[in-house]
Every structure is written in C-alpha cells, then in structure tokens.
mmCIF file of C-alpha atoms in Angstrom:
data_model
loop_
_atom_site.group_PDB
_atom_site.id
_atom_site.type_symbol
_atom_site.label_atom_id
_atom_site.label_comp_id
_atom_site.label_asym_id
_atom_site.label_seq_id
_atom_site.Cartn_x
_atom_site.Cartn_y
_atom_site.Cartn_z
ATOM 1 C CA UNK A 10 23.917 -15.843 7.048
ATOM 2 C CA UNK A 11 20.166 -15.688 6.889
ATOM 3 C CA UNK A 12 18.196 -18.999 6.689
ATOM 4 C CA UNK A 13 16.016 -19.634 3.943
ATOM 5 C CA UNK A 14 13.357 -21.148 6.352
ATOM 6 C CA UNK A 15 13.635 -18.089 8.829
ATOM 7 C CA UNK A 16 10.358 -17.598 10.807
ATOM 8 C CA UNK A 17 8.561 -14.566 8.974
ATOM 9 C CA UNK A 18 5.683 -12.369 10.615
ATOM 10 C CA UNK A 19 4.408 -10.521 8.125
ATOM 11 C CA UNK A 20 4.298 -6.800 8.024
ATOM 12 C CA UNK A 21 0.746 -5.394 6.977
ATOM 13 C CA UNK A 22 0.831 -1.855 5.717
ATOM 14 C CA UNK A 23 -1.126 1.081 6.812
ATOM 15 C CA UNK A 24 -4.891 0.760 6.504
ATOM 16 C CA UNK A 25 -5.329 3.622 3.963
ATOM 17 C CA UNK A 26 -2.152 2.823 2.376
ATOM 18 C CA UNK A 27 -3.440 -0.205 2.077
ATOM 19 C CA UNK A 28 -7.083 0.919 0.617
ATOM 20 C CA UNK A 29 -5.034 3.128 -1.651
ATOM 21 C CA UNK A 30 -3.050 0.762 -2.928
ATOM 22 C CA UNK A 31 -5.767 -1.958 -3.346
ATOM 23 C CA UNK A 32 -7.616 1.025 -5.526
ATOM 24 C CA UNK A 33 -4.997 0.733 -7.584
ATOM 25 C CA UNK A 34 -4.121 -2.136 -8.858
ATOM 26 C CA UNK A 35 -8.166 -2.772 -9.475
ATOM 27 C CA UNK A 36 -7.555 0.155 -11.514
ATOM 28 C CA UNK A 37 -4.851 -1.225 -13.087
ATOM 29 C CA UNK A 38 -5.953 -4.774 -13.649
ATOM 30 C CA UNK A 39 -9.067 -3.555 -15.397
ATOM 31 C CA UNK A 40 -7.133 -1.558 -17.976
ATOM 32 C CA UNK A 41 -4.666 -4.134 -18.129
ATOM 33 C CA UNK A 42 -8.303 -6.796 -19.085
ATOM 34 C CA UNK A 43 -9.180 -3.620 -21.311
ATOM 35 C CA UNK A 44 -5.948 -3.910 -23.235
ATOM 36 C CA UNK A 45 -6.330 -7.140 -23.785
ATOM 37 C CA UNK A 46 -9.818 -7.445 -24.703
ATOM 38 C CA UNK A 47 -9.103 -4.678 -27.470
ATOM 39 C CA UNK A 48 -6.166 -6.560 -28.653
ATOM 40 C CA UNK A 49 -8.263 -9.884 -28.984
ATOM 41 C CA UNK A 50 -10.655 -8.054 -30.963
ATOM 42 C CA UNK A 51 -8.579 -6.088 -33.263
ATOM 43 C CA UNK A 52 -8.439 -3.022 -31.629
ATOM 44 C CA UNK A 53 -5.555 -2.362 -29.335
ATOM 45 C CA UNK A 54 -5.348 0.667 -27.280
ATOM 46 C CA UNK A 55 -2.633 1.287 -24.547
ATOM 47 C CA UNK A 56 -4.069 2.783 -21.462
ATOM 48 C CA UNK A 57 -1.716 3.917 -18.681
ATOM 49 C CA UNK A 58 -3.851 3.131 -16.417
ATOM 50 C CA UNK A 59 -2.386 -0.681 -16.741
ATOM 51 C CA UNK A 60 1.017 1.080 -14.215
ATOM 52 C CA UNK A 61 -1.392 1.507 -11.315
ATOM 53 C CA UNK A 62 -0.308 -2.438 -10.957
ATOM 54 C CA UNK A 63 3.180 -1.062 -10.370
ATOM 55 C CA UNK A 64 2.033 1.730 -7.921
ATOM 56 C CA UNK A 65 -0.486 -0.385 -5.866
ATOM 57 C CA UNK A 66 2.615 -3.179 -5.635
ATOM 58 C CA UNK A 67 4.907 -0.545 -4.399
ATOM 59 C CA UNK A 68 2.421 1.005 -2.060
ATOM 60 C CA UNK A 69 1.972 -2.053 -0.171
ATOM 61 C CA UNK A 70 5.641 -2.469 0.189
ATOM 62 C CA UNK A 71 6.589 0.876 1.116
ATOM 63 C CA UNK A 72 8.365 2.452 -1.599
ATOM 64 C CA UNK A 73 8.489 6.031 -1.576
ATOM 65 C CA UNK A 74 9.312 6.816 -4.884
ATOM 66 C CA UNK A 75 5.796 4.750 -6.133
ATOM 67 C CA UNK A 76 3.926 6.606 -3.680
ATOM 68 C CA UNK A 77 4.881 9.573 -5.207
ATOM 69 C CA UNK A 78 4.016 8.226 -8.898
ATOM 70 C CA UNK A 79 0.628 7.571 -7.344
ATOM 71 C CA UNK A 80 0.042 10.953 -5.648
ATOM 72 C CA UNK A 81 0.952 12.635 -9.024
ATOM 73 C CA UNK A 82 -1.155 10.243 -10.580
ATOM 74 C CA UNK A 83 -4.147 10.433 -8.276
ATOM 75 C CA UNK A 84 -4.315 13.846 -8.794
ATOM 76 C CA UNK A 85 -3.978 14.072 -12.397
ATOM 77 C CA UNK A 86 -7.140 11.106 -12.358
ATOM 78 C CA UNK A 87 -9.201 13.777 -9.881
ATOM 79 C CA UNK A 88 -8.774 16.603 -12.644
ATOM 80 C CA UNK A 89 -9.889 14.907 -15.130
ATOM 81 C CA UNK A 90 -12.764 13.210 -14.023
ATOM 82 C CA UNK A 91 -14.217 16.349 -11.619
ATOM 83 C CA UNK A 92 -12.821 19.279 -13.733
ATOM 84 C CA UNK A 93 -13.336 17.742 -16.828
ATOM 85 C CA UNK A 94 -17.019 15.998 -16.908
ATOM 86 C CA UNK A 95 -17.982 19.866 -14.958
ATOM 87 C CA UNK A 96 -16.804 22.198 -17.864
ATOM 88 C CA UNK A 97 -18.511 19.410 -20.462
ATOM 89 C CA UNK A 98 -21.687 19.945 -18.540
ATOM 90 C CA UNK A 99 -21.989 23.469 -18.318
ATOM 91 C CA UNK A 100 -20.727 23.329 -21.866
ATOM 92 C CA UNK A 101 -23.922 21.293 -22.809
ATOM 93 C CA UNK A 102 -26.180 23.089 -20.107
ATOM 94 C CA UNK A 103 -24.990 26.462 -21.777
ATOM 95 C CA UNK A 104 -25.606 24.996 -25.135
ATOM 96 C CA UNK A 105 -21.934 25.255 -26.497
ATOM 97 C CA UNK A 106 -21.907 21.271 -26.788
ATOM 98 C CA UNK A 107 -24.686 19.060 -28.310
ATOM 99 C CA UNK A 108 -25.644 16.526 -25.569
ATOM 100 C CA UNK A 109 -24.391 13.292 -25.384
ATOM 101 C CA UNK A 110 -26.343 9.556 -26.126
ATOM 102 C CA UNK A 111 -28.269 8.550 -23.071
ATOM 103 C CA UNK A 112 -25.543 6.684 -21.233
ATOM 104 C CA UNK A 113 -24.048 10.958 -20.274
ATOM 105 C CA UNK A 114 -25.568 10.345 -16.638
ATOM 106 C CA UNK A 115 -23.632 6.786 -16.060
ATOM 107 C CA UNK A 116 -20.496 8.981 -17.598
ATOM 108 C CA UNK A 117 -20.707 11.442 -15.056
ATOM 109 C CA UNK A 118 -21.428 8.967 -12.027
ATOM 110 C CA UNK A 119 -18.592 6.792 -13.231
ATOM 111 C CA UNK A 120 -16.199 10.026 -13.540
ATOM 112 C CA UNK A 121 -17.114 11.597 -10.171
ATOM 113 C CA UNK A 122 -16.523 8.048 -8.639
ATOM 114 C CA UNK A 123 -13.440 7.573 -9.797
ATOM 115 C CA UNK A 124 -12.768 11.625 -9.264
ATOM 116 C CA UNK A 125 -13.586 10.380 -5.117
ATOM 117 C CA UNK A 126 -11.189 7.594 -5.282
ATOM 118 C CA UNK A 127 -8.628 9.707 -6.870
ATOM 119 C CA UNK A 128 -9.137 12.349 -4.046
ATOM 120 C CA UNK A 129 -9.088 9.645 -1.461
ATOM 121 C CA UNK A 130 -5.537 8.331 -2.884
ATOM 122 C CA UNK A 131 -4.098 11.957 -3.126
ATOM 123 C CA UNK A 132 -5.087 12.829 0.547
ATOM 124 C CA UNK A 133 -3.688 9.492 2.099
ATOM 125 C CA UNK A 134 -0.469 9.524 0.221
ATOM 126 C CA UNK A 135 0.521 12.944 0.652
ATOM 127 C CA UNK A 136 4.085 12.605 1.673
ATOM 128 C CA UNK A 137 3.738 13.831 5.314
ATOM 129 C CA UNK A 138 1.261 10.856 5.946
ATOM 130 C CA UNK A 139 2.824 7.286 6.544
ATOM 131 C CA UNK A 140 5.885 8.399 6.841
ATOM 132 C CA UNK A 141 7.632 5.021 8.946
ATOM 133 C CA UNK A 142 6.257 3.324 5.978
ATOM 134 C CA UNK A 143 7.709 4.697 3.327
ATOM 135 C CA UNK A 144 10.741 5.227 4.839
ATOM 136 C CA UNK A 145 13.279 2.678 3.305
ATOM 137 C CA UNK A 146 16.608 1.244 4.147
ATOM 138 C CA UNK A 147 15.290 -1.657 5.599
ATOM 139 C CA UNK A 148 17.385 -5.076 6.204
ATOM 140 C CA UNK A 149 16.675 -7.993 4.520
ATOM 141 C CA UNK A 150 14.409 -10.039 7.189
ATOM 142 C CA UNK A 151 11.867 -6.288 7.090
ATOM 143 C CA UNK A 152 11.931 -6.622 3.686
ATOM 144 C CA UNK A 153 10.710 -9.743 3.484
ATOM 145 C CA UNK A 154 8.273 -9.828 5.954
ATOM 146 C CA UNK A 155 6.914 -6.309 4.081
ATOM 147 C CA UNK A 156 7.025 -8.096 0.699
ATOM 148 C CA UNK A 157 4.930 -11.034 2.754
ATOM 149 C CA UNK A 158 2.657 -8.968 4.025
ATOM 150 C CA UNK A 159 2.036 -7.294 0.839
ATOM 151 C CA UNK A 160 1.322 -10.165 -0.949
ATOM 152 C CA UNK A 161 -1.659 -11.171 1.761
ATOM 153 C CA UNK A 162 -3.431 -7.811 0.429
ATOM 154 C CA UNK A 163 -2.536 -7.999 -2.833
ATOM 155 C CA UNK A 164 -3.195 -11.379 -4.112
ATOM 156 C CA UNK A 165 -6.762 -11.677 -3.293
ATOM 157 C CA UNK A 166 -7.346 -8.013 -4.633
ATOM 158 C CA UNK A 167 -5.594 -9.041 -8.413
ATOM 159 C CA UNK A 168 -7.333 -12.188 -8.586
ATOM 160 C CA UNK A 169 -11.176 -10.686 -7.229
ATOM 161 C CA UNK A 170 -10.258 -7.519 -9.632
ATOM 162 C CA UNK A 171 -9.185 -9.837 -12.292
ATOM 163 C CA UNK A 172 -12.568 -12.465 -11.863
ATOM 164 C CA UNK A 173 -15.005 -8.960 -11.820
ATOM 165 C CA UNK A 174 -12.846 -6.967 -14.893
ATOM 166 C CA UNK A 175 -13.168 -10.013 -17.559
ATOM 167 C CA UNK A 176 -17.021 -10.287 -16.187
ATOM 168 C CA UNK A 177 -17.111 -6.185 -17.253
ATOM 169 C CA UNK A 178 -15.236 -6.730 -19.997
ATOM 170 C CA UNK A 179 -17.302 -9.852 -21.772
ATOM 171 C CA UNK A 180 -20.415 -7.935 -20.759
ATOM 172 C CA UNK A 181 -19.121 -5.126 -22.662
ATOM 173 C CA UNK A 182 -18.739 -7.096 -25.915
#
C-alpha cells in the first residue's frame, strides 16, 4: 500500500525536453488567449495550435506517444513558416504576387522565429534522443515524482505565457 504522504523527490526532465516542451505550451496558451479573444469579440476561430498544451504537458512527463505528436507537429510548423514565407517572397520579388501592407517584414521575422523554434523542437525530440525519458512503464511512486516535477516547469511557464499572451492579445485590439 502506498502512503498518501510518501516523501516525493521530484523528477525534472531533460533540459531540451524541457525547453521543448516549455515552447509549447507558450505556443499553445497564446492560441488558446487567441481563441478566446476572437470568441469575446464575435469572431471565433479554432486554431490547433491550442493542443501544443497537451504536447508540452506530455513532454514534461515523458510520454512517448506526445513526443511524437510534437515532432510531427514541429515539423509541419518549420514548413510552413521557412518554406512558406520563402516561395511568398520570391513570389513578390519575381513579381507574381503584389506586395504585402508594411507589417510583410515583422511577418517574415515572426515566421522564421517560430520556423527556429520549430527546428529546435524537431531536432531534440527525434525519437533516438531522450530515450530513458520517454520510455514508460513506470511504477506509481516514478510517476508521481515525474508528474511533480513536471508541474515545477510547467506552472510558472502557463501562468508567465498566460500574463504576456492577454498583454499581446489586448494590445492587439
């Protein structure tokens, strides 16, 4: 029988698992704020960008099957915004497309930054990297000493990205 006030060291994933997951739920927070924001105002719009939550959460405890999700994920996010915002370019440079209103250059800087952090994701969480931590089958007293530990990251990452994405969001309206 396992106590209810057993002592519990928590268990702190990997440093770029870590990164990668806290990238995520930021992510997923904001579009979360986004959805919200346009459903206040009248004009809802689901972005799937709200299941990085999901991903980052299961990052930081280990699971393999949301690591996956994210390295799919991560590299659909790095096609879009590197492929993408390059063919539009040359599109324009070429003439083919009309340029865009004067906010184009904080497009691109804003797609090839979240292009980076998509690349950075991919490359951490490729499945031959953390392998120990994503391993499963752990007992009950691992798994809640994971679960502990991922709360320590995540909490003050949701609530910071939370605080910073209604700031975007208000500043937006």
């Amino acid at each position: 029988h396992i106590s209810q006030h057993a002592p519990m060291n928590p268990i702190m994933p990997p440093l770029h698992a870590a990164i990668a997951a806290s990238l995520a739920l930021m992510a997923g927070v904001y579009s979360l704020v986004g959805f919200i924001a346009g459903f206040l105002v009248g004009h809802p719009s689901f972005d799937v960008g709200m299941f990085a939550i999901l991903f980052g959460w299961g990052l930081l405890c280990g699971k393999g099957g949301m690591r996956n999700w994210m390295v799919l994920g991560s590299a659909m996010a790095f096609l879009a915004n590197f492929i993408a915002p390059i063919v539009i370019t040359c599109l324009q440079v070429f003439g083919k497309e009309p340029w865009l209103p004067l906010d184009t250059p904080r497009d691109l800087i804003s797609s090839l930054i979240i292009a980076i952090v998509s690349l950075y994701s991919f490359l951490v969480l490729l499945p031959s990297r953390h392998k120990e931590w994503f391993r499963g089958g752990r007992d009950v007293l691992e798994t809640q000493s994971v679960t502990a530990g991922a709360r320590l990251v995540a909490f003050p990452v949701l609530a910071a990205s939370l605080v910073l994405s209604v700031f975007l969001h208000l500043h937006q309206w």
